[in-house]
Amino acid sequence: HRLGSEKYNSKGTLICIGVIAVSEVMIIIMTLHRNLPFEEFTVYDTGLYAGGFTFCLAFAIFYLVKQIFKNCDANKHKVLSWIITTLGGCTFGVYLIEVMVRGQTGWIYDKIEPIFGKYPSAWLWCISVFLIAAVIIYILRLIPGVKKIL
């Protein structure tokens, strides 16, 4: 499969990077303004600060990844192609078990927060939760019949 043959659009890439940066800065400012410990955050706080920018972040990241891999020939990059398609195939299952995995892996954040700080640690923790959940779903999908469900 070939991922498109259009020219790389540097202007669109810069716009996406700008949207991601502005969204993240706004989330940080709004979270600091609220000044609550994580335990006191409510669904309202989470939806107000993170949820409002989810669409912008998702669209910008999708477009950015599409731009990066636009002229990528999947036949030349078999390992990268396998990783992307495997992670893509696991996303629904990750969505289903993410809360459980997050609940069991809070210690990761606690261990890395003194080293990296709060915000970078939150990103690293989110990435690790996704990867752990993806590995779990990948293994579950190897069971006959489960792949159709997940």
mmCIF file of C-alpha atoms in Angstrom:
data_model
loop_
_atom_site.group_PDB
_atom_site.id
_atom_site.type_symbol
_atom_site.label_atom_id
_atom_site.label_comp_id
_atom_site.label_asym_id
_atom_site.label_seq_id
_atom_site.Cartn_x
_atom_site.Cartn_y
_atom_site.Cartn_z
ATOM 1 C CA HIS A 1 0.000 0.000 0.000
ATOM 2 C CA ARG A 2 1.277 3.468 -0.837
ATOM 3 C CA LEU A 3 0.412 6.371 1.457
ATOM 4 C CA GLY A 4 -0.104 9.046 -1.191
ATOM 5 C CA SER A 5 2.168 10.714 -3.672
ATOM 6 C CA GLU A 6 1.356 14.410 -3.236
ATOM 7 C CA LYS A 7 4.108 16.871 -2.382
ATOM 8 C CA TYR A 8 5.027 17.543 1.223
ATOM 9 C CA ASN A 9 3.172 20.621 2.491
ATOM 10 C CA SER A 10 5.465 22.514 4.864
ATOM 11 C CA LYS A 11 2.927 25.318 5.439
ATOM 12 C CA GLY A 12 0.286 22.815 6.578
ATOM 13 C CA THR A 13 2.841 21.118 8.818
ATOM 14 C CA LEU A 14 3.786 24.410 10.450
ATOM 15 C CA ILE A 15 0.108 25.240 11.003
ATOM 16 C CA CYS A 16 -0.426 21.834 12.654
ATOM 17 C CA ILE A 17 2.587 22.288 14.907
ATOM 18 C CA GLY A 18 1.238 25.726 15.836
ATOM 19 C CA VAL A 19 -2.235 24.334 16.613
ATOM 20 C CA ILE A 20 -0.710 21.607 18.784
ATOM 21 C CA ALA A 21 1.516 24.107 20.620
ATOM 22 C CA VAL A 22 -1.284 26.633 21.211
ATOM 23 C CA SER A 23 -3.661 23.907 22.379
ATOM 24 C CA GLU A 24 -1.122 22.514 24.830
ATOM 25 C CA VAL A 25 -0.206 25.960 26.160
ATOM 26 C CA MET A 26 -3.901 26.768 26.680
ATOM 27 C CA ILE A 27 -4.464 23.479 28.522
ATOM 28 C CA ILE A 28 -1.476 24.216 30.778
ATOM 29 C CA ILE A 29 -2.590 27.803 31.479
ATOM 30 C CA MET A 30 -6.173 26.776 32.202
ATOM 31 C CA THR A 31 -5.049 23.913 34.451
ATOM 32 C CA LEU A 32 -2.645 26.140 36.391
ATOM 33 C CA HIS A 33 -5.350 28.787 36.709
ATOM 34 C CA ARG A 34 -7.710 26.261 38.288
ATOM 35 C CA ASN A 35 -4.864 25.284 40.670
ATOM 36 C CA LEU A 36 -6.372 22.039 41.948
ATOM 37 C CA PRO A 37 -4.560 18.873 42.927
ATOM 38 C CA PHE A 38 -5.270 16.048 40.497
ATOM 39 C CA GLU A 39 -7.384 14.208 43.066
ATOM 40 C CA GLU A 40 -9.808 17.151 43.235
ATOM 41 C CA PHE A 41 -10.343 17.464 39.487
ATOM 42 C CA THR A 42 -13.900 16.712 38.477
ATOM 43 C CA VAL A 43 -15.359 15.559 35.173
ATOM 44 C CA TYR A 44 -16.179 19.220 34.579
ATOM 45 C CA ASP A 45 -12.518 20.229 34.946
ATOM 46 C CA THR A 46 -11.269 17.453 32.709
ATOM 47 C CA GLY A 47 -13.848 18.192 30.012
ATOM 48 C CA LEU A 48 -13.341 21.939 30.258
ATOM 49 C CA TYR A 49 -9.588 21.956 29.938
ATOM 50 C CA ALA A 50 -8.613 18.901 27.955
ATOM 51 C CA GLY A 51 -11.837 18.056 26.129
ATOM 52 C CA GLY A 52 -12.185 21.457 24.516
ATOM 53 C CA PHE A 53 -8.961 20.985 22.597
ATOM 54 C CA THR A 54 -9.251 17.286 21.794
ATOM 55 C CA PHE A 55 -10.607 17.854 18.293
ATOM 56 C CA CYS A 56 -7.892 20.385 17.456
ATOM 57 C CA LEU A 57 -5.159 18.108 18.769
ATOM 58 C CA ALA A 58 -6.515 14.997 17.063
ATOM 59 C CA PHE A 59 -6.897 16.718 13.692
ATOM 60 C CA ALA A 60 -3.481 18.387 13.872
ATOM 61 C CA ILE A 61 -1.705 15.175 14.888
ATOM 62 C CA PHE A 62 -3.499 13.186 12.172
ATOM 63 C CA TYR A 63 -2.568 15.755 9.510
ATOM 64 C CA LEU A 64 1.020 15.997 10.787
ATOM 65 C CA VAL A 65 1.546 12.223 10.702
ATOM 66 C CA LYS A 66 -0.068 12.074 7.264
ATOM 67 C CA GLN A 67 2.335 14.764 6.024
ATOM 68 C CA ILE A 68 5.352 13.023 7.506
ATOM 69 C CA PHE A 69 4.493 9.694 5.838
ATOM 70 C CA LYS A 70 2.954 11.107 2.654
ATOM 71 C CA ASN A 71 5.655 9.855 0.291
ATOM 72 C CA CYS A 72 6.524 6.778 2.318
ATOM 73 C CA ASP A 73 6.507 3.543 0.367
ATOM 74 C CA ALA A 74 5.274 0.855 2.760
ATOM 75 C CA ASN A 75 7.207 -1.823 0.851
ATOM 76 C CA LYS A 76 10.518 -0.109 1.674
ATOM 77 C CA HIS A 77 9.662 0.406 5.338
ATOM 78 C CA LYS A 78 8.111 -2.917 6.298
ATOM 79 C CA VAL A 79 8.863 -2.688 10.040
ATOM 80 C CA LEU A 80 7.512 0.854 10.348
ATOM 81 C CA SER A 81 4.473 -0.097 8.285
ATOM 82 C CA TRP A 82 3.861 -3.136 10.517
ATOM 83 C CA ILE A 83 4.141 -1.020 13.694
ATOM 84 C CA ILE A 84 1.710 1.612 12.420
ATOM 85 C CA THR A 85 -0.870 -0.884 11.176
ATOM 86 C CA THR A 86 -0.582 -3.002 14.335
ATOM 87 C CA LEU A 87 -1.041 0.001 16.632
ATOM 88 C CA GLY A 88 -3.905 1.203 14.452
ATOM 89 C CA GLY A 89 -5.569 -2.194 14.695
ATOM 90 C CA CYS A 90 -5.280 -2.127 18.489
ATOM 91 C CA THR A 91 -6.728 1.351 19.089
ATOM 92 C CA PHE A 92 -10.329 0.243 19.690
ATOM 93 C CA GLY A 93 -9.203 -2.307 22.264
ATOM 94 C CA VAL A 94 -6.927 0.283 23.858
ATOM 95 C CA TYR A 95 -9.931 2.588 24.121
ATOM 96 C CA LEU A 96 -11.819 -0.159 25.949
ATOM 97 C CA ILE A 97 -9.125 -0.966 28.533
ATOM 98 C CA GLU A 98 -7.318 2.368 28.865
ATOM 99 C CA VAL A 99 -9.008 3.374 32.140
ATOM 100 C CA MET A 100 -8.100 0.049 33.752
ATOM 101 C CA VAL A 101 -4.487 0.255 32.559
ATOM 102 C CA ARG A 102 -4.235 3.876 33.709
ATOM 103 C CA GLY A 103 -5.481 2.850 37.142
ATOM 104 C CA GLN A 104 -2.844 0.132 37.420
ATOM 105 C CA THR A 105 0.085 2.201 36.131
ATOM 106 C CA GLY A 106 -0.123 5.385 38.183
ATOM 107 C CA TRP A 107 3.152 4.377 39.821
ATOM 108 C CA ILE A 108 4.934 5.093 36.522
ATOM 109 C CA TYR A 109 3.996 8.761 36.801
ATOM 110 C CA ASP A 110 5.013 8.814 40.466
ATOM 111 C CA LYS A 111 8.461 7.420 39.611
ATOM 112 C CA ILE A 112 9.256 9.709 36.662
ATOM 113 C CA GLU A 113 7.668 12.962 37.908
ATOM 114 C CA PRO A 114 10.634 13.947 40.137
ATOM 115 C CA ILE A 115 12.977 13.387 37.179
ATOM 116 C CA PHE A 116 11.096 15.053 34.302
ATOM 117 C CA GLY A 117 8.582 17.355 36.003
ATOM 118 C CA LYS A 118 4.796 17.203 35.981
ATOM 119 C CA TYR A 119 3.879 17.953 32.383
ATOM 120 C CA PRO A 120 6.526 15.882 30.547
ATOM 121 C CA SER A 121 5.859 13.035 32.984
ATOM 122 C CA ALA A 122 2.143 13.175 32.164
ATOM 123 C CA TRP A 123 2.958 12.828 28.451
ATOM 124 C CA LEU A 124 5.357 9.962 29.065
ATOM 125 C CA TRP A 125 2.793 8.242 31.283
ATOM 126 C CA CYS A 126 0.079 8.607 28.614
ATOM 127 C CA ILE A 127 2.380 7.130 25.984
ATOM 128 C CA SER A 128 3.321 4.252 28.289
ATOM 129 C CA VAL A 129 -0.360 3.567 29.097
ATOM 130 C CA PHE A 130 -1.139 3.431 25.359
ATOM 131 C CA LEU A 131 1.791 1.113 24.641
ATOM 132 C CA ILE A 132 1.026 -1.220 27.563
ATOM 133 C CA ALA A 133 -2.642 -1.395 26.562
ATOM 134 C CA ALA A 134 -1.654 -1.956 22.912
ATOM 135 C CA VAL A 135 0.587 -4.887 23.885
ATOM 136 C CA ILE A 136 -2.241 -6.396 25.959
ATOM 137 C CA ILE A 137 -4.699 -6.027 23.081
ATOM 138 C CA TYR A 138 -2.170 -7.368 20.558
ATOM 139 C CA ILE A 139 -1.692 -10.499 22.671
ATOM 140 C CA LEU A 140 -5.465 -10.886 23.183
ATOM 141 C CA ARG A 141 -6.018 -10.568 19.428
ATOM 142 C CA LEU A 142 -3.834 -13.635 18.900
ATOM 143 C CA ILE A 143 -6.566 -15.728 20.561
ATOM 144 C CA PRO A 144 -8.877 -17.159 17.857
ATOM 145 C CA GLY A 145 -12.200 -15.320 17.714
ATOM 146 C CA VAL A 146 -11.086 -12.390 19.892
ATOM 147 C CA LYS A 147 -9.666 -10.493 16.912
ATOM 148 C CA LYS A 148 -13.173 -10.124 15.472
ATOM 149 C CA ILE A 149 -14.354 -8.464 18.695
ATOM 150 C CA LEU A 150 -11.338 -6.210 19.256
#
